[in-house]
Amino acid sequence: MENHKMVFHLYYLELLTFNIFHTVNPIGKLAPTAKEAKKHG
């Protein structure tokens, strides 16, 4: 049972970091385009 909990915890952590990277990455890509948009108008 403890082993199963450990595996689930690792899986959850991996999912969490995956979500964080997916949230941060598009923002990193969008930030420069937002600045460009301000320049153009």
PDB file of C-alpha atoms in Angstrom:
ATOM      1  CA  MET A   1       0.000   0.000   0.000  1.00  0.00           C
ATOM      2  CA  GLU A   2       2.804   2.433   0.883  1.00  0.00           C
ATOM      3  CA  ASN A   3       4.541   1.617  -2.390  1.00  0.00           C
ATOM      4  CA  HIS A   4       1.351   2.406  -4.294  1.00  0.00           C
ATOM      5  CA  LYS A   5       1.087   5.749  -2.487  1.00  0.00           C
ATOM      6  CA  MET A   6       4.678   6.566  -3.412  1.00  0.00           C
ATOM      7  CA  VAL A   7       4.064   5.822  -7.090  1.00  0.00           C
ATOM      8  CA  PHE A   8       0.900   7.913  -7.073  1.00  0.00           C
ATOM      9  CA  HIS A   9       2.749  10.789  -5.388  1.00  0.00           C
ATOM     10  CA  LEU A  10       5.503  10.716  -8.017  1.00  0.00           C
ATOM     11  CA  TYR A  11       2.912  10.591 -10.795  1.00  0.00           C
ATOM     12  CA  TYR A  12       1.074  13.541  -9.239  1.00  0.00           C
ATOM     13  CA  LEU A  13       4.284  15.565  -8.967  1.00  0.00           C
ATOM     14  CA  GLU A  14       5.112  14.825 -12.592  1.00  0.00           C
ATOM     15  CA  LEU A  15       1.630  15.906 -13.654  1.00  0.00           C
ATOM     16  CA  LEU A  16       1.946  19.084 -11.581  1.00  0.00           C
ATOM     17  CA  THR A  17       5.290  20.092 -13.102  1.00  0.00           C
ATOM     18  CA  PHE A  18       3.942  19.232 -16.558  1.00  0.00           C
ATOM     19  CA  ASN A  19       0.989  21.559 -15.958  1.00  0.00           C
ATOM     20  CA  ILE A  20       3.266  24.323 -14.680  1.00  0.00           C
ATOM     21  CA  PHE A  21       5.494  24.093 -17.748  1.00  0.00           C
ATOM     22  CA  HIS A  22       2.450  24.124 -20.017  1.00  0.00           C
ATOM     23  CA  THR A  23       1.107  27.198 -18.246  1.00  0.00           C
ATOM     24  CA  VAL A  24       4.413  29.078 -18.196  1.00  0.00           C
ATOM     25  CA  ASN A  25       5.532  28.250 -21.732  1.00  0.00           C
ATOM     26  CA  PRO A  26       2.626  29.850 -23.655  1.00  0.00           C
ATOM     27  CA  ILE A  27       2.938  32.979 -21.505  1.00  0.00           C
ATOM     28  CA  GLY A  28       6.635  33.137 -22.353  1.00  0.00           C
ATOM     29  CA  LYS A  29       5.715  32.878 -26.025  1.00  0.00           C
ATOM     30  CA  LEU A  30       2.888  35.401 -25.785  1.00  0.00           C
ATOM     31  CA  ALA A  31       4.749  38.064 -23.809  1.00  0.00           C
ATOM     32  CA  PRO A  32       6.968  39.157 -26.754  1.00  0.00           C
ATOM     33  CA  THR A  33       3.999  39.233 -29.147  1.00  0.00           C
ATOM     34  CA  ALA A  34       2.095  41.441 -26.697  1.00  0.00           C
ATOM     35  CA  LYS A  35       5.014  43.883 -26.721  1.00  0.00           C
ATOM     36  CA  GLU A  36       5.085  43.799 -30.517  1.00  0.00           C
ATOM     37  CA  ALA A  37       1.355  44.474 -30.627  1.00  0.00           C
ATOM     38  CA  LYS A  38       1.842  47.556 -28.446  1.00  0.00           C
ATOM     39  CA  LYS A  39       4.556  48.822 -30.791  1.00  0.00           C
ATOM     40  CA  HIS A  40       2.315  48.444 -33.826  1.00  0.00           C
ATOM     41  CA  GLY A  41      -0.689  50.060 -32.386  1.00  0.00           C
TER      42      GLY A  41
END
